[in-house]
mmCIF file of C-alpha atoms in Angstrom:
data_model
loop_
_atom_site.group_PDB
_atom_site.id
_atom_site.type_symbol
_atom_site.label_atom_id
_atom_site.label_comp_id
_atom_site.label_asym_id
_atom_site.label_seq_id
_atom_site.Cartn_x
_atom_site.Cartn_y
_atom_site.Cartn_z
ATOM 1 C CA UNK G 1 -36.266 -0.127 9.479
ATOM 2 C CA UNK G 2 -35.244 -3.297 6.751
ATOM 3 C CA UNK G 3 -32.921 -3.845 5.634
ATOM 4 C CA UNK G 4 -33.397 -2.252 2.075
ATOM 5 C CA UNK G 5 -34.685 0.426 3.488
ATOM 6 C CA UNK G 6 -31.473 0.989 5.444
ATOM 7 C CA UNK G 7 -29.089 -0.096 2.733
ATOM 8 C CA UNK G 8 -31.127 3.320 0.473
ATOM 9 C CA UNK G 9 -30.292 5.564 3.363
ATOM 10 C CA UNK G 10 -26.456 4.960 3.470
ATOM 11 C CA UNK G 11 -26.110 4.637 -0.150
ATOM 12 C CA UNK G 12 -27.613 8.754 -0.097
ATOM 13 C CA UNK G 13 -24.698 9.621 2.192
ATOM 14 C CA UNK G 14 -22.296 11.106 0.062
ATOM 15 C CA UNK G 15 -18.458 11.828 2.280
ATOM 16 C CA UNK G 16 -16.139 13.792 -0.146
ATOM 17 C CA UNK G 17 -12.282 13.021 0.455
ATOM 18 C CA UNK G 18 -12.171 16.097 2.980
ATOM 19 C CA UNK G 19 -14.932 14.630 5.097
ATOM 20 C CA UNK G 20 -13.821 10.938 4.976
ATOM 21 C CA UNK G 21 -10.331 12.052 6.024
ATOM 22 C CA UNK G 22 -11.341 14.404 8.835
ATOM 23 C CA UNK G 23 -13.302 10.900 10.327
ATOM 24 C CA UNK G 24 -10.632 8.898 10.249
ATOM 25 C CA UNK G 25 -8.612 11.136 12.451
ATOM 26 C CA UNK G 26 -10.968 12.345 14.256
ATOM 27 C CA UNK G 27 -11.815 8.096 15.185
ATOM 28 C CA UNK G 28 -7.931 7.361 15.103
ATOM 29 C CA UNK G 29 -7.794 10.584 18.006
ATOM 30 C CA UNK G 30 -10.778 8.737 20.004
ATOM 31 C CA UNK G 31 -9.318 5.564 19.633
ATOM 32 C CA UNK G 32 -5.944 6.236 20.548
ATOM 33 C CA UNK G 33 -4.703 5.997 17.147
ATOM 34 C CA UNK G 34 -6.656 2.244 17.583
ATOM 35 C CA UNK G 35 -2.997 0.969 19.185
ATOM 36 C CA UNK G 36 -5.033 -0.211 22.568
ATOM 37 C CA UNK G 37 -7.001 -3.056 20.607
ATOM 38 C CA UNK G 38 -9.541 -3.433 23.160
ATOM 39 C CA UNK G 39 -13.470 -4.224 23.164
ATOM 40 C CA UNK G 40 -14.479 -0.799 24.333
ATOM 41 C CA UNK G 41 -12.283 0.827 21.602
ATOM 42 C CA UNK G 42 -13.938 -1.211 18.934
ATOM 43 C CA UNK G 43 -17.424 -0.159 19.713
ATOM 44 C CA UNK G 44 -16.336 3.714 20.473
ATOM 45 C CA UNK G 45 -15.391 3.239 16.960
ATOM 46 C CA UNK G 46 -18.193 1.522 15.758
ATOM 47 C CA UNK G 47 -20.856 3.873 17.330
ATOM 48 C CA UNK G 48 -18.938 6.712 16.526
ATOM 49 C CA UNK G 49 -18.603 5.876 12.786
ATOM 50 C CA UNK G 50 -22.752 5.148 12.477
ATOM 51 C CA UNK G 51 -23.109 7.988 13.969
ATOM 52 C CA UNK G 52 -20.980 10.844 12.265
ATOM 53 C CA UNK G 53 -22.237 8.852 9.061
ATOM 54 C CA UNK G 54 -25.765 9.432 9.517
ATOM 55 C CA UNK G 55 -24.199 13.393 10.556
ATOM 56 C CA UNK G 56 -22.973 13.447 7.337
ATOM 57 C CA UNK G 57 -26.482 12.594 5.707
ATOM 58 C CA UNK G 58 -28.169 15.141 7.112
ATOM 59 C CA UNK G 59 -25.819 18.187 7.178
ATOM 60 C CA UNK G 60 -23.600 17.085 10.183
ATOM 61 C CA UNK G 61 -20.926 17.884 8.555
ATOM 62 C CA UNK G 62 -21.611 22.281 9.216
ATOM 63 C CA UNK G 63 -22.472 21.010 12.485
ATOM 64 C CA UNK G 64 -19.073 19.733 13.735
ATOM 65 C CA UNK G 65 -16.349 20.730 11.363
ATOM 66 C CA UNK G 66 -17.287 24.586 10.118
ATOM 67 C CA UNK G 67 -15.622 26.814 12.750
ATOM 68 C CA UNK G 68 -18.388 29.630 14.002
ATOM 69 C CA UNK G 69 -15.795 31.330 16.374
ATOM 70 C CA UNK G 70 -12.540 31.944 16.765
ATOM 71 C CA UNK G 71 -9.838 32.182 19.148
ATOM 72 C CA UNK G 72 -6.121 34.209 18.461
ATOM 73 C CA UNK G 73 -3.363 33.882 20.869
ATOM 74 C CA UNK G 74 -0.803 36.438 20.785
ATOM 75 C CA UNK G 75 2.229 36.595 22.633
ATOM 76 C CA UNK G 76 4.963 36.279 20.230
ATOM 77 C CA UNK G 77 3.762 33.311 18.889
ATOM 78 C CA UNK G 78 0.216 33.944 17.102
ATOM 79 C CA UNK G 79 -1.829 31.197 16.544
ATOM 80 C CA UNK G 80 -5.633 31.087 15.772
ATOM 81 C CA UNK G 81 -8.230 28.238 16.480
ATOM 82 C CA UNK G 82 -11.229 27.305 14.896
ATOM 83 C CA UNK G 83 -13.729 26.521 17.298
ATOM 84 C CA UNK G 84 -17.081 24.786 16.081
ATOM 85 C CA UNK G 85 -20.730 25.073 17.737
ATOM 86 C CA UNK G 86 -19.613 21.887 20.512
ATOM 87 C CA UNK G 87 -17.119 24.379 21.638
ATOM 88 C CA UNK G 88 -14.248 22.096 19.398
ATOM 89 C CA UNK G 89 -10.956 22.835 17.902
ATOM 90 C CA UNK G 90 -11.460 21.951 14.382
ATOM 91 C CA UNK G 91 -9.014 24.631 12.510
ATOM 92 C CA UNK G 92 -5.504 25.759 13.565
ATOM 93 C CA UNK G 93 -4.106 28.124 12.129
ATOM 94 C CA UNK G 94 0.059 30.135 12.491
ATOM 95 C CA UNK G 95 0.813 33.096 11.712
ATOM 96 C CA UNK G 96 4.780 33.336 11.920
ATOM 97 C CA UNK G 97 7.623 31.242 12.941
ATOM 98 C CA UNK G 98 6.815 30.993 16.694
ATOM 99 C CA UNK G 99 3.382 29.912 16.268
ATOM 100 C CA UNK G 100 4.488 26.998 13.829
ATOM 101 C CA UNK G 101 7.052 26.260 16.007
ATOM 102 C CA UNK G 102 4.587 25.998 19.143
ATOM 103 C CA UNK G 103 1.969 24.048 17.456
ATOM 104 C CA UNK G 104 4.398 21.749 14.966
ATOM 105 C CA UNK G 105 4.628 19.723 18.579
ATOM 106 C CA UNK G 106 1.087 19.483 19.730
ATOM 107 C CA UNK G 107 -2.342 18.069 17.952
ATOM 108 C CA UNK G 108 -5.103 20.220 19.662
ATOM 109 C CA UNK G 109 -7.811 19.279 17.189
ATOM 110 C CA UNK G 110 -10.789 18.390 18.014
ATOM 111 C CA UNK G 111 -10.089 19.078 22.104
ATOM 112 C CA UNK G 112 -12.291 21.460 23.948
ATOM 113 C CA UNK G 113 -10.866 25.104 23.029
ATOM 114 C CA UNK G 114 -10.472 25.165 27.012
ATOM 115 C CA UNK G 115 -8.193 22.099 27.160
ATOM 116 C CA UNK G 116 -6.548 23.358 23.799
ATOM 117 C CA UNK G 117 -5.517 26.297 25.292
ATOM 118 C CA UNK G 118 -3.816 24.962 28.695
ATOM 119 C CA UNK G 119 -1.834 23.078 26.063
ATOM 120 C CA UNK G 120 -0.289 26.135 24.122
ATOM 121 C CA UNK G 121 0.599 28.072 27.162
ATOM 122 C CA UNK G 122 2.309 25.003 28.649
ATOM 123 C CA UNK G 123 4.009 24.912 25.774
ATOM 124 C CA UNK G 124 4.507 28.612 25.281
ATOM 125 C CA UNK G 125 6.101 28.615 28.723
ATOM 126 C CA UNK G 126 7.933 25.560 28.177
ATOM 127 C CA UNK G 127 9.862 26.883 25.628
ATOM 128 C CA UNK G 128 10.444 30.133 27.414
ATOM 129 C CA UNK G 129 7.535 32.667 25.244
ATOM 130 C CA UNK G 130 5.775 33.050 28.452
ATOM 131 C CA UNK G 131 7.664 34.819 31.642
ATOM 132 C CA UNK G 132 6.207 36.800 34.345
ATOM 133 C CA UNK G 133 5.896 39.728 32.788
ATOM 134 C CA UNK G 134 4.833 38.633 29.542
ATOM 135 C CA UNK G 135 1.665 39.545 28.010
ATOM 136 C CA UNK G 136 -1.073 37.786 26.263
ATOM 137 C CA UNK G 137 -3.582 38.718 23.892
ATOM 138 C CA UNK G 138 -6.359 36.565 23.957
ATOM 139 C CA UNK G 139 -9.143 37.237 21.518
ATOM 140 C CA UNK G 140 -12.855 35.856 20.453
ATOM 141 C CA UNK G 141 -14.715 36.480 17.326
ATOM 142 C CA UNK G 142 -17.902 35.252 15.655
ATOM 143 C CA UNK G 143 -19.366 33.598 18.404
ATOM 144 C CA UNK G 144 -23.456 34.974 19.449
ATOM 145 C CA UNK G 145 -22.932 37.663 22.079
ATOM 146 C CA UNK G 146 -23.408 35.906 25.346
ATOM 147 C CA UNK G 147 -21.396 32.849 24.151
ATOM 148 C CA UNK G 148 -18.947 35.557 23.273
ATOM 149 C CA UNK G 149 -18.624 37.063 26.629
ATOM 150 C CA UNK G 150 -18.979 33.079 28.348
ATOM 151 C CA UNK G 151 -15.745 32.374 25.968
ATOM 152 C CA UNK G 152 -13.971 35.150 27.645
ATOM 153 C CA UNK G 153 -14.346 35.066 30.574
ATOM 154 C CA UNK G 154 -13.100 31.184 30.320
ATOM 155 C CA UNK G 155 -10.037 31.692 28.553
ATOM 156 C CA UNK G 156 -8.918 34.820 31.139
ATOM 157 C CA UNK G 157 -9.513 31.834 33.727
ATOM 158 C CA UNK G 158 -7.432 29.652 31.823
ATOM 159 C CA UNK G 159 -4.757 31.707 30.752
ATOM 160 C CA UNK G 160 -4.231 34.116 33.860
ATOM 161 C CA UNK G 161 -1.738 32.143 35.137
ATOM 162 C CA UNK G 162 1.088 32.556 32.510
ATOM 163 C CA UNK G 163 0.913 36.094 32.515
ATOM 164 C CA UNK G 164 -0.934 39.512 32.370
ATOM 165 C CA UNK G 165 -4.258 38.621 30.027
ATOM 166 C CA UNK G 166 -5.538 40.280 27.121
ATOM 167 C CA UNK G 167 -9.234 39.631 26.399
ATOM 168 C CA UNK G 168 -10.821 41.223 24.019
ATOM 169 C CA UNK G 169 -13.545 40.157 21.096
ATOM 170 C CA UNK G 170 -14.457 41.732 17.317
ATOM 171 C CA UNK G 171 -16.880 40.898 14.591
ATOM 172 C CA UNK G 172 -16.770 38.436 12.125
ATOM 173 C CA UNK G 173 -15.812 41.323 9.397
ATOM 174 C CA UNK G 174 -12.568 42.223 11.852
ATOM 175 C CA UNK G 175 -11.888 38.657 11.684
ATOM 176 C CA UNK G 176 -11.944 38.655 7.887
ATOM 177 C CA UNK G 177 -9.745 41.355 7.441
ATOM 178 C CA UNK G 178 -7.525 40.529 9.824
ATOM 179 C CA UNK G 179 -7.393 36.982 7.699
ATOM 180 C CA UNK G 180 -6.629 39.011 4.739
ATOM 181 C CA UNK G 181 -4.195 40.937 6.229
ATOM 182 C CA UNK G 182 -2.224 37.831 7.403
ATOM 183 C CA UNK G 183 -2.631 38.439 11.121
ATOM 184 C CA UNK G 184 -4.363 37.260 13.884
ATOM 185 C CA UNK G 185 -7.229 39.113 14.733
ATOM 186 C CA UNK G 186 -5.639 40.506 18.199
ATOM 187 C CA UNK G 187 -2.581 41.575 16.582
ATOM 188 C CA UNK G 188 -4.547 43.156 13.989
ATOM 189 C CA UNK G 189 -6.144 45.114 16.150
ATOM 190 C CA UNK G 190 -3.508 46.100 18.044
ATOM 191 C CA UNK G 191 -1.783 47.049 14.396
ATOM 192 C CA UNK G 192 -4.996 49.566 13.915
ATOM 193 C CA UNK G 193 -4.972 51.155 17.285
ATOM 194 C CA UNK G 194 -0.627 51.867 16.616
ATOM 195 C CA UNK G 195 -1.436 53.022 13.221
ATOM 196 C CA UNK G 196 -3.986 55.383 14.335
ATOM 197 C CA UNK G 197 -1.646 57.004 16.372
ATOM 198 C CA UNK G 198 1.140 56.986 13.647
ATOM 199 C CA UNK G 199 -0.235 56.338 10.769
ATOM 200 C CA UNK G 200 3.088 56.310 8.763
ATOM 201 C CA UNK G 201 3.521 52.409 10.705
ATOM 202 C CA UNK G 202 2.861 49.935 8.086
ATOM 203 C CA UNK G 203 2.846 46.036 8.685
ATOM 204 C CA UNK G 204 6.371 45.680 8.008
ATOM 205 C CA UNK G 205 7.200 47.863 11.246
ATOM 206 C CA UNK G 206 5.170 45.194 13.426
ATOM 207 C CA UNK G 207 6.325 41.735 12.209
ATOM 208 C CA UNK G 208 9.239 41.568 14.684
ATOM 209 C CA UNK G 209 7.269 43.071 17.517
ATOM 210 C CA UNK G 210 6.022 40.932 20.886
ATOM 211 C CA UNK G 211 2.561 41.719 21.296
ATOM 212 C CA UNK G 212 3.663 43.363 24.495
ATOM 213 C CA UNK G 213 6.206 45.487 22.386
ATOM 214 C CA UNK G 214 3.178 47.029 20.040
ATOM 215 C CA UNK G 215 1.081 47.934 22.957
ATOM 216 C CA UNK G 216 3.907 49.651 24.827
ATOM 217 C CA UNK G 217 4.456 51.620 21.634
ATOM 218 C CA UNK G 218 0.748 52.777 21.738
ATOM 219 C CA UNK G 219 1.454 53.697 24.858
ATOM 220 C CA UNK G 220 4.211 55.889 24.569
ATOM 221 C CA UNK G 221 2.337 57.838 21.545
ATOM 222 C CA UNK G 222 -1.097 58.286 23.663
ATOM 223 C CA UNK G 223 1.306 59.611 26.282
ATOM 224 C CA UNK G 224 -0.331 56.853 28.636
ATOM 225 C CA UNK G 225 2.231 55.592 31.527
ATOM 226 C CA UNK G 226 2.093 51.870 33.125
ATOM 227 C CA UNK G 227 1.099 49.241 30.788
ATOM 228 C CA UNK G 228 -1.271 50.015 27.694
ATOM 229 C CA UNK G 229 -2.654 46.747 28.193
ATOM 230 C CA UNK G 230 -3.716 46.611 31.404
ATOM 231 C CA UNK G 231 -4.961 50.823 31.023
ATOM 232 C CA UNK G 232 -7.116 49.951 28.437
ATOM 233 C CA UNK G 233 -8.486 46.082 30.449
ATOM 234 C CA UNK G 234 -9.382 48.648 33.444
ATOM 235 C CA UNK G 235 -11.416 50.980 31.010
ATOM 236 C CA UNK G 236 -13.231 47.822 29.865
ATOM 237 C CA UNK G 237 -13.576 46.587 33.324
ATOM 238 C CA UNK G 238 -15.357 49.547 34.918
ATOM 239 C CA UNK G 239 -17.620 49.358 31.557
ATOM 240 C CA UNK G 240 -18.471 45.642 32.134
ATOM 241 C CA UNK G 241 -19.224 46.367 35.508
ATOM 242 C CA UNK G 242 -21.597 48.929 34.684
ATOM 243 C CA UNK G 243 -22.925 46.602 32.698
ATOM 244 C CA UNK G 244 -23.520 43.894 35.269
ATOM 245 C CA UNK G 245 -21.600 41.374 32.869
ATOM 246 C CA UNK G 246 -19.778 38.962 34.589
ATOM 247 C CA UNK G 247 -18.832 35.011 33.475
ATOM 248 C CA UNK G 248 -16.982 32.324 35.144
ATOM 249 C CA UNK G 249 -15.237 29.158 34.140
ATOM 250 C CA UNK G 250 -14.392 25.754 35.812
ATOM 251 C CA UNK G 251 -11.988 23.360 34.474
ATOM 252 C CA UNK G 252 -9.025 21.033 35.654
ATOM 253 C CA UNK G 253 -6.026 23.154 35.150
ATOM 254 C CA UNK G 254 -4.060 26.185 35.595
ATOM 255 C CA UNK G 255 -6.181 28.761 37.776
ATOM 256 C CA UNK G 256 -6.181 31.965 39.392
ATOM 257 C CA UNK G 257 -2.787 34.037 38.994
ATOM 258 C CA UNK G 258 -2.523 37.749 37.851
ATOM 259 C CA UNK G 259 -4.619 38.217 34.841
ATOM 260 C CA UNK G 260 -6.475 41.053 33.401
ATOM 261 C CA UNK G 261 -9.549 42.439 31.806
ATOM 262 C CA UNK G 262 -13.273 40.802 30.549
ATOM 263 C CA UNK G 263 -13.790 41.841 27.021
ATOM 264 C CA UNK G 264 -13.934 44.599 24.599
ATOM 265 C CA UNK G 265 -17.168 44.633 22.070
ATOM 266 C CA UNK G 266 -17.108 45.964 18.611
#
């Protein structure tokens, strides 16, 4: 290519303010903030700036930085990630005091959602959110069905250590109205089942419940003993099994532990 020729393609690439900040930190996070001033760092930089330019020309932009799933974490703390199509953290989101308070000491953007998530629990458990009978309500939305059920059964890998695991998944309309209800999607749905049990509990009744607390309060209405959670992960157990559905996930990390459950479609 000339160089005129060149020069006409970059001068079509139009970066609004959004996009040109989002580079920068996303170059200053693969750069190490540029402190270590070193050859290699200068052409990461260089390579990676040609090359989420030329993105940017032709669309890139949907490709990296629009979030097509998402992943809640309930325990108390709710929090809610943004994950893009290269299985990258590109939104985070809190929902109350605990989740700010989690994430106001950890940058997870733009790690893989696996990584992202070994992060939170440490801290979760850190700061003493997490304890051995604590549960955890993971949950997946948006994603294409099998990448769906591959995202699941990675995070109950990653997570099953901390605690008794939650998975579950809903639809990208659960997730909207879960937005617009100010709650995670997991708690939201854990909000729906409790109100459709007693359907005098409004929002107000939940906000200074564990996650743990709401389902044990399901439990006690459906007259269910042991832990709703875990009833409900066997039910969807025996269901994936039926199915043949089955997923697996290797990373460095926390592994193994006491977990529960695959996934619940709706």
């Amino acid at each position: 290519m000339s160089d005129r020729r060149l020069k006409e393609a970059f001068d079509n690439v139009r970066a609004d303010d959004e996009i040109v900040r989002r580079t920068r930190e996303y170059l200053a996070w693969k750069t190490y903030g540029y402190k270590k001033r070193t050859a290699s760092a200068y052409r990461i930089a260089a390579v990676l700036a040609c090359f989420l330019i030329l993105m940017f020309g032709g669309g890139g932009y949907y490709l990296f930085f629009i979030p097509v799933s998402s992943i809640s974490v309930d325990v108390n703390p709710s929090i809610e990630l943004g994950i893009n199509r290269f299985d990258r953290v590109v939104t985070v989101d809190t929902y109350n005091e605990g989740g700010h308070n989690i994430m106001s000491g950890l940058n997870v953007r733009f790690l893989n959602y696996r990584d992202a998530m070994d992060m939170i629990l440490n801290q979760e458990s850190e700061e003493a959110y997490l304890t051995d009978d604590t549960c955890i309500a993971i949950t997946v939305s948006g994603a294409a069905e099998g990448k769906q059920r591959e995202m699941l059964a990675c995070l109950h890998t990653c997570a099953s250590s901390y605690g008794n695991v939650h998975c579950s998944s809903g639809s990208h309309g659960d997730a909207l109205a879960a937005r617009e209800a100010g709650m995670t999607l997991g708690r939201y749905q854990a909000f729906l089942e409790l109100q459709a049990l007693d359907p005098s509990v409004t929002q107000q009744d939940i906000e200074g419940l564990t996650i743990s607390q709401i389902w044990d309060r399901i439990a006690e209405l459906s007259g269910n003993t042991g832990d709703a959670m875990q009833n409900e992960e066997a039910a969807q157990n025996e269901e994936a099994a039926q199915n043949g559905e089955q997923g697996s996930c290797q990373q460095n990390g926390h592994h193994g532990g006491h977990g529960h459950g695959h996934g619940r479609e709706h």
